[in-house]
Backbone as a chain_set.jsonl record, in Angstrom:
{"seq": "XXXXXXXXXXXXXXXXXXXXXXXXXXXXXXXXXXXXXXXXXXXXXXXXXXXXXXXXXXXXXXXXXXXXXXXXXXXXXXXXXXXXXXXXXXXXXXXXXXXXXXXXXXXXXXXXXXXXXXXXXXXXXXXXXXXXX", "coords": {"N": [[20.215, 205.775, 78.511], [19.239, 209.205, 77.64], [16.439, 210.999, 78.22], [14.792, 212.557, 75.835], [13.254, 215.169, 73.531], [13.69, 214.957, 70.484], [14.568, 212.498, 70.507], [12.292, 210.695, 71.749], [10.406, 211.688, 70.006], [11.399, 209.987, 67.362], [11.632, 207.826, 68.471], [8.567, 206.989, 68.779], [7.451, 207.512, 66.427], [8.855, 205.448, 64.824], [7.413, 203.397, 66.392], [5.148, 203.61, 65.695], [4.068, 203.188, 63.5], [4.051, 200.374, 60.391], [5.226, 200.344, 58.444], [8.441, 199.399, 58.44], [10.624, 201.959, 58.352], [13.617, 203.272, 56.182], [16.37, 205.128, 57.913], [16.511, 207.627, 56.303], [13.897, 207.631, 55.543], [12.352, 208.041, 57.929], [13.354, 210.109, 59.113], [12.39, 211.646, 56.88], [9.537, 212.043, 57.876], [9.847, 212.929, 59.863], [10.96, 215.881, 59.759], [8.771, 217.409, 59.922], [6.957, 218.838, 61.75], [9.475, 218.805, 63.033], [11.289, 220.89, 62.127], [14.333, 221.046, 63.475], [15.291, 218.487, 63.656], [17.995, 216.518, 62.945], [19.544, 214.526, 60.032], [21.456, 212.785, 60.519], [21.328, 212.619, 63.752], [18.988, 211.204, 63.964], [19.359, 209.026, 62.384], [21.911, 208.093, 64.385], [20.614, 208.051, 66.75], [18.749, 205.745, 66.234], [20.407, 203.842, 65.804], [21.43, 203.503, 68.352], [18.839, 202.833, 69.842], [18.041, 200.009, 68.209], [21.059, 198.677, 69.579], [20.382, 198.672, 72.133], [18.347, 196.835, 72.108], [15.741, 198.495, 72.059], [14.234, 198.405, 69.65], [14.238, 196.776, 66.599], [17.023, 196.305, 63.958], [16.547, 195.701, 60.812], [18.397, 194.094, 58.741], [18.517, 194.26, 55.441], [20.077, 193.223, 53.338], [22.56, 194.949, 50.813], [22.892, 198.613, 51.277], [20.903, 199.982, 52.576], [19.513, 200.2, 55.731], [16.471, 198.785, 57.28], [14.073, 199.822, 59.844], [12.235, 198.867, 62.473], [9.598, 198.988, 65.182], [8.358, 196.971, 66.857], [9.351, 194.224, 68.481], [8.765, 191.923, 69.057], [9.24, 188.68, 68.625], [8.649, 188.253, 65.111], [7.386, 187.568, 61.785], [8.543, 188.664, 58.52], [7.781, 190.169, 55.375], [9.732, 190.622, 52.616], [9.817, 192.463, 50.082], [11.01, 192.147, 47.121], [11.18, 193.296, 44.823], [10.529, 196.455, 45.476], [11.788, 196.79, 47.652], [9.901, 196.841, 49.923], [9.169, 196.515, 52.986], [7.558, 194.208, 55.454], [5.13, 193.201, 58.171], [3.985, 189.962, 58.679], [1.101, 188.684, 59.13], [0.067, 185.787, 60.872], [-1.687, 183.449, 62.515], [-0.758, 180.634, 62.225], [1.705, 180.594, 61.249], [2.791, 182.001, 63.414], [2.402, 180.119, 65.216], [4.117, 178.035, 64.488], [6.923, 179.813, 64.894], [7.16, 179.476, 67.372], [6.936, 176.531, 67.91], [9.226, 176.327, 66.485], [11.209, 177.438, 68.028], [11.032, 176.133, 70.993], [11.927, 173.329, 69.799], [14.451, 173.618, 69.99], [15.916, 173.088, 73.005], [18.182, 173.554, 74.233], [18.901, 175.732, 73.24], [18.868, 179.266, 74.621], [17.022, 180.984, 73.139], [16.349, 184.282, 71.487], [15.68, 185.965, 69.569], [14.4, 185.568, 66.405], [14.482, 184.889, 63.141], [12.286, 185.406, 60.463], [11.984, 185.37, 56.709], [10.407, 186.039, 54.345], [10.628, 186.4, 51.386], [9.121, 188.144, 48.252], [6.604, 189.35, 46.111], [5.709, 192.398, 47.091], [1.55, 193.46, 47.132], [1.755, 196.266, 45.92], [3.387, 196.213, 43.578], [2.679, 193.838, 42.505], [0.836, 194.267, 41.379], [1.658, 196.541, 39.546], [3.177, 195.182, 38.084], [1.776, 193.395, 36.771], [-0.129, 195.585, 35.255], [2.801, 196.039, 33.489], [2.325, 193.84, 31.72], [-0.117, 193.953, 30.407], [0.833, 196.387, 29.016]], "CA": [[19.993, 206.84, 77.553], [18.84, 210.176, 78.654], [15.166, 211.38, 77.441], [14.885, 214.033, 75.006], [11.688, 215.279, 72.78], [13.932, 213.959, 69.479], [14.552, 210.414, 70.744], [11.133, 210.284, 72.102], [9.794, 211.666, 68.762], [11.92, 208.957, 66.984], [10.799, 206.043, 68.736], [6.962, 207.136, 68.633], [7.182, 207.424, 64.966], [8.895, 204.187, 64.737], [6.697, 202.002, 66.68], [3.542, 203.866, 65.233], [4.5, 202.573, 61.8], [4.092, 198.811, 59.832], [6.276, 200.277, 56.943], [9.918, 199.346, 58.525], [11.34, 202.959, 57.482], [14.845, 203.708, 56.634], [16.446, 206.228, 58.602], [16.564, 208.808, 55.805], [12.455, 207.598, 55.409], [11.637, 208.599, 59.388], [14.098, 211.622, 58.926], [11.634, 212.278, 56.225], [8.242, 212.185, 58.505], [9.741, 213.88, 61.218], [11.163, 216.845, 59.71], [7.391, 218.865, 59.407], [6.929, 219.109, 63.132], [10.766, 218.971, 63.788], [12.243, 221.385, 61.29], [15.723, 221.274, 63.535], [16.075, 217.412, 63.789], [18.939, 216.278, 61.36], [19.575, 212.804, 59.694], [22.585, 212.418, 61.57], [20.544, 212.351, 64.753], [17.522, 209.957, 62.995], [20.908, 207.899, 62.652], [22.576, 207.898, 65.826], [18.975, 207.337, 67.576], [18.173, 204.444, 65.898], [21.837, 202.771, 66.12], [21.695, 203.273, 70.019], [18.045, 201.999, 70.219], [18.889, 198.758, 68.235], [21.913, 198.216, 70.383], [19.875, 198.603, 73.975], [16.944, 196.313, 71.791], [14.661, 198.768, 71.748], [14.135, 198.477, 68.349], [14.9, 195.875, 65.735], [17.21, 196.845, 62.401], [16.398, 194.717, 59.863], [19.433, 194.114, 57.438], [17.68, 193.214, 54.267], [20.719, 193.232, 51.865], [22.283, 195.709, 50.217], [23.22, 198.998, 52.208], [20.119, 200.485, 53.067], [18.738, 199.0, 57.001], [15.376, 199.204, 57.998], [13.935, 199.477, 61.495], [11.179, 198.116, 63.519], [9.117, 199.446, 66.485], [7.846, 196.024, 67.254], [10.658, 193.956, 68.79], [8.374, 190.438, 69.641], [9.105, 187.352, 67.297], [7.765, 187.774, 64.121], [8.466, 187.156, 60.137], [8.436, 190.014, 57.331], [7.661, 190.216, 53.99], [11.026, 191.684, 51.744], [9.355, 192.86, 48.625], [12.193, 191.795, 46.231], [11.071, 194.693, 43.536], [11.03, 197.194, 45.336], [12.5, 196.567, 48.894], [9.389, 197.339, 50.865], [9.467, 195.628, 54.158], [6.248, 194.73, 55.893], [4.744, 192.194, 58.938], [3.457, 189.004, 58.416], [0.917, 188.439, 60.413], [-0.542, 185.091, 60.672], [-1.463, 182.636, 63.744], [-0.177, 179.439, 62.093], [3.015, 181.055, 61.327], [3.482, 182.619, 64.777], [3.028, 178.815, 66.052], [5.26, 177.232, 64.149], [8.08, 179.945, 65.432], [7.415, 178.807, 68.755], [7.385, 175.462, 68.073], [11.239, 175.597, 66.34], [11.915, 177.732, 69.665], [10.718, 174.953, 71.44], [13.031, 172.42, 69.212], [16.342, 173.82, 70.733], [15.737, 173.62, 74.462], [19.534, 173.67, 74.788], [18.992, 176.906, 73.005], [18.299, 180.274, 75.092], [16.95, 181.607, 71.932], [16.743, 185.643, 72.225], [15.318, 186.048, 68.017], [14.365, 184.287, 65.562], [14.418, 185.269, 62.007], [11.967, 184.869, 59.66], [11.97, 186.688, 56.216], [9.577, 185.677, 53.211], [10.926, 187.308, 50.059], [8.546, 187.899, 47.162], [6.607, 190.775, 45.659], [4.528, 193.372, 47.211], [0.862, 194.032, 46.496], [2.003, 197.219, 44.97], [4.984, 195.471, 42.89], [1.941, 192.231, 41.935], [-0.551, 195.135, 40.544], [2.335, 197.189, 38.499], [4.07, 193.716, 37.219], [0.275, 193.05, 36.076], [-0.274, 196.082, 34.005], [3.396, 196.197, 32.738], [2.245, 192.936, 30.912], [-0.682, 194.614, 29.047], [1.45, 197.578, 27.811]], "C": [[19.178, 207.954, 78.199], [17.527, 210.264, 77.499], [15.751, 212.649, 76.651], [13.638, 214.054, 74.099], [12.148, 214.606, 71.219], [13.634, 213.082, 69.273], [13.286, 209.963, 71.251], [10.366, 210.01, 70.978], [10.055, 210.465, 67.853], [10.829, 207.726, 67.163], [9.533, 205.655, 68.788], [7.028, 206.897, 67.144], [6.932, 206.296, 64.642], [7.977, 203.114, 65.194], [5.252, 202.335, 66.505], [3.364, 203.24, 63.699], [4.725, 201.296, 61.337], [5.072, 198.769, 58.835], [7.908, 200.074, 57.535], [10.482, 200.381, 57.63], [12.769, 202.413, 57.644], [15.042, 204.679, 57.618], [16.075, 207.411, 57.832], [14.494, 208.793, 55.389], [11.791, 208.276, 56.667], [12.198, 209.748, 59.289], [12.724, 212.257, 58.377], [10.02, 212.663, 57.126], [8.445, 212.929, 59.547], [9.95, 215.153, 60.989], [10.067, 217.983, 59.844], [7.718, 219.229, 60.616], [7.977, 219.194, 64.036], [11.606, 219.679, 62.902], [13.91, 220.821, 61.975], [16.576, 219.644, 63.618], [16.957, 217.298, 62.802], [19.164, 214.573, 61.023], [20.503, 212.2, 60.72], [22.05, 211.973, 63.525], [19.692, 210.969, 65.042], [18.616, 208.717, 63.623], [21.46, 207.095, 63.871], [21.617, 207.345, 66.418], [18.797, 206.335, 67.523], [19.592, 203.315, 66.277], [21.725, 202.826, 67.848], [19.896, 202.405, 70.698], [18.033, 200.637, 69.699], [20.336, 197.976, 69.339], [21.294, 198.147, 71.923], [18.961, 197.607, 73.666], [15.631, 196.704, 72.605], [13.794, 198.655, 70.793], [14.484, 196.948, 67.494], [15.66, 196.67, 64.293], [17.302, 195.954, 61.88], [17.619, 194.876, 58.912], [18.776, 193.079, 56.245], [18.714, 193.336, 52.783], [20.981, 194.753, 51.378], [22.606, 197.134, 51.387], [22.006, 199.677, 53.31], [19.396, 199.375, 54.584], [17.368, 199.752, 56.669], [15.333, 199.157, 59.444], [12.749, 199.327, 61.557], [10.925, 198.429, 64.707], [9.007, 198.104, 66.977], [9.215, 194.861, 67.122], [9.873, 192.277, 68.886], [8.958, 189.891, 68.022], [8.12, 187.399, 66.312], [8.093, 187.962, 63.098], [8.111, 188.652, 59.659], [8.314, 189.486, 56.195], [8.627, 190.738, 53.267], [9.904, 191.746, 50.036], [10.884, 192.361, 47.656], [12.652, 192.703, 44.701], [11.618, 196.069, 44.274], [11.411, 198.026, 47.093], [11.732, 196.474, 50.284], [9.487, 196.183, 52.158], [7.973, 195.527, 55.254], [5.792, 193.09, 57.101], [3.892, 191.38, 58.549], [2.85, 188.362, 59.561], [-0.491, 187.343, 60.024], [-0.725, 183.691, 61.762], [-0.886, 181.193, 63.415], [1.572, 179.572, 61.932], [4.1, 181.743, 62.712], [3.614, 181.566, 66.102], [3.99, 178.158, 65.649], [6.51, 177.992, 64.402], [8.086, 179.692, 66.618], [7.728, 177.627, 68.606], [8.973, 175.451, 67.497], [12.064, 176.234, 67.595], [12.164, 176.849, 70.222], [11.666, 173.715, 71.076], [14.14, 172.573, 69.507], [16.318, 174.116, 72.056], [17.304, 174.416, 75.097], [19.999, 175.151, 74.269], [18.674, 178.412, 73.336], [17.941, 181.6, 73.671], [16.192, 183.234, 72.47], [15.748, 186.181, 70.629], [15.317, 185.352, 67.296], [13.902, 185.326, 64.175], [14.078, 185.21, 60.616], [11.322, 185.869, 58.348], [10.919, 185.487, 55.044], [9.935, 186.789, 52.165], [9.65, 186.801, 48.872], [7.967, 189.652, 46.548], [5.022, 191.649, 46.543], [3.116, 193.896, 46.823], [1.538, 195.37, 45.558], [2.405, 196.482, 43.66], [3.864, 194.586, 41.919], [1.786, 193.272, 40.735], [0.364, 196.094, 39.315], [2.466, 196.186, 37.181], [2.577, 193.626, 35.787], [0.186, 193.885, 34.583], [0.986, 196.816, 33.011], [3.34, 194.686, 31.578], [1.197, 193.425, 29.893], [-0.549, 195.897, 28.321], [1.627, 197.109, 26.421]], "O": [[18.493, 207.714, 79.193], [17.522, 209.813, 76.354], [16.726, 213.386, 76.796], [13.018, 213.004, 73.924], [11.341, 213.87, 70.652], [12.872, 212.602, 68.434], [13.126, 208.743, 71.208], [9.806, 208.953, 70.689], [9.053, 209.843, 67.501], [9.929, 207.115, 66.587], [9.164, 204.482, 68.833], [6.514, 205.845, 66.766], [5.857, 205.8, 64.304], [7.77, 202.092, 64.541], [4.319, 201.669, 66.954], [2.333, 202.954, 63.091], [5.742, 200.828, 61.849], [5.655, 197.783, 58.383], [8.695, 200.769, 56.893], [10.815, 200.123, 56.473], [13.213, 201.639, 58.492], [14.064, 205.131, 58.213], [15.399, 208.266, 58.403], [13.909, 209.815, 55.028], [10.8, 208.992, 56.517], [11.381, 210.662, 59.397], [12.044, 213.073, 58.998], [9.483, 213.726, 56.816], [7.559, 213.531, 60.155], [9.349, 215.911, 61.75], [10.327, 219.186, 59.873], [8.72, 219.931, 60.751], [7.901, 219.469, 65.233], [12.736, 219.205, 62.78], [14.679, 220.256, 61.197], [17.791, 219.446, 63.639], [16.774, 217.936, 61.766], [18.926, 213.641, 61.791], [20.268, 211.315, 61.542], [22.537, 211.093, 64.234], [19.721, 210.098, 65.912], [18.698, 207.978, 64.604], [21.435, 205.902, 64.173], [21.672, 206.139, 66.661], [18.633, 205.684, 68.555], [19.584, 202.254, 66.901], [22.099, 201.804, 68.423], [19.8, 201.657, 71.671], [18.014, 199.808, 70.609], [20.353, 196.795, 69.686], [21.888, 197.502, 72.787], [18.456, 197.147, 74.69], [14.857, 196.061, 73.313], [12.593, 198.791, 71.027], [15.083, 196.083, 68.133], [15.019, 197.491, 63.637], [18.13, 195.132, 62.275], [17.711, 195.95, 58.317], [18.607, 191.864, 56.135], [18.349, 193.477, 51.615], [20.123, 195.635, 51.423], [22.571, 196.73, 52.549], [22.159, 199.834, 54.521], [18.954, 198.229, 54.507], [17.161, 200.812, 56.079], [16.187, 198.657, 60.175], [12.08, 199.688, 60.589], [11.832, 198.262, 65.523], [9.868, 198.004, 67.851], [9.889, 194.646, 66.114], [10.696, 191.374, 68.739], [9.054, 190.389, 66.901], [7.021, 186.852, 66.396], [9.163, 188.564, 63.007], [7.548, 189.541, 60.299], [8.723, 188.347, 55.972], [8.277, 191.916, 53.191], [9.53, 190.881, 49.244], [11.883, 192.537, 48.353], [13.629, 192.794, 43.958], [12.645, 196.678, 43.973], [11.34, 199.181, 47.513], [12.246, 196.214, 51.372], [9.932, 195.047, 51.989], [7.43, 196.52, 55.738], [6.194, 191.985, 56.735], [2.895, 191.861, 58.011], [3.368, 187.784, 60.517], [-1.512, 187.588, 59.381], [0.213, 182.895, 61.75], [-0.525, 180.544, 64.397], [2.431, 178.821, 62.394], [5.303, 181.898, 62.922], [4.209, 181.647, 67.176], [4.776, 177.659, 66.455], [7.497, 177.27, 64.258], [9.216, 179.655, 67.107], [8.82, 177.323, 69.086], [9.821, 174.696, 67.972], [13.125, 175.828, 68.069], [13.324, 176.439, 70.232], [12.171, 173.1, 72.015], [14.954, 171.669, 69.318], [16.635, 175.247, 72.425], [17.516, 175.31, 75.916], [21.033, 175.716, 74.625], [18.177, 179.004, 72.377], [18.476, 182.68, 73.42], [15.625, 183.371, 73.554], [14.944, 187.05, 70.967], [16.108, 184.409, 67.279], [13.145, 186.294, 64.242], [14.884, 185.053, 59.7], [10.523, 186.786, 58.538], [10.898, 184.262, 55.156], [9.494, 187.937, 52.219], [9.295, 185.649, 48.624], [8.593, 190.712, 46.538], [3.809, 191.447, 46.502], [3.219, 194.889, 46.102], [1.744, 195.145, 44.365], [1.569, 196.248, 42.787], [4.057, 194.576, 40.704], [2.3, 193.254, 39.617], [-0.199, 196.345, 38.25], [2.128, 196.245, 35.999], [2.508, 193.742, 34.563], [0.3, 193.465, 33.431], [0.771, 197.675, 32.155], [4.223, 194.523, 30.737], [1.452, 193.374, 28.689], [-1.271, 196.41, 27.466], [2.045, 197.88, 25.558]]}, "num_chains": 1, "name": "protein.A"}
């Protein structure tokens, strides 16, 4: 891939960020300081850095991907309200994906995929006070 100040911009964004944007979400952060980037770009960028695994795209259902600066082994959170996508970061959890690594020697394992669906602080604290409406 050739450099460019876009695809640079891109992939800084991306791996400065915990929120797994969409594309049309990083579109959205880049446009201040990049009036001329376009989605279509955002797009393309991200589909060619997933495919070299620079990147991770999360397919969490549904058509919208996310992406991921941070490419090492590790789980996510899927909000299930209201889709957010977020790292789970916890040292008993980041042994036990080694150890099922470990459980398939015969396996040159490359990713491992671990999602925890439930609800988002945000999502808990709404749920909460749509019960004392």
């Amino acid at each position: 891939m050739k450099r460019s100040v876009q695809r640079e911009a891109i992939l800084d964004t991306l791996r400065s960020l915990k929120t797994h944007p969409t594309a049309e979400e990083l579109y959205s952060l880049l446009r201040p300081s990049m009036p001329n980037i376009s989605l279509a770009t955002v797009y393309r960028n991200l589909e060619q850095f997933s495919r070299a695994g620079i990147i991770l795209k999360l397919d969490c259902g549904g058509e919208l991907k996310r992406f991921d600066g941070n490419t090492d082994i590790h789980p996510h959170l899927r909000c299930s309200t209201c889709g957010a996508v977020s790292d789970v970061e916890h040292s008993k959890i980041d042994k036990l994906q080694k150890e099922l690594i470990d459980m398939l020697p015969e396996l040159d394992c490359r990713t491992l995929s671990l999602e925890f669906c439930g609800l988002c602080k945000n999502c808990q604290h709404q749920n909460k006070e749509e019960v004392f409406i």
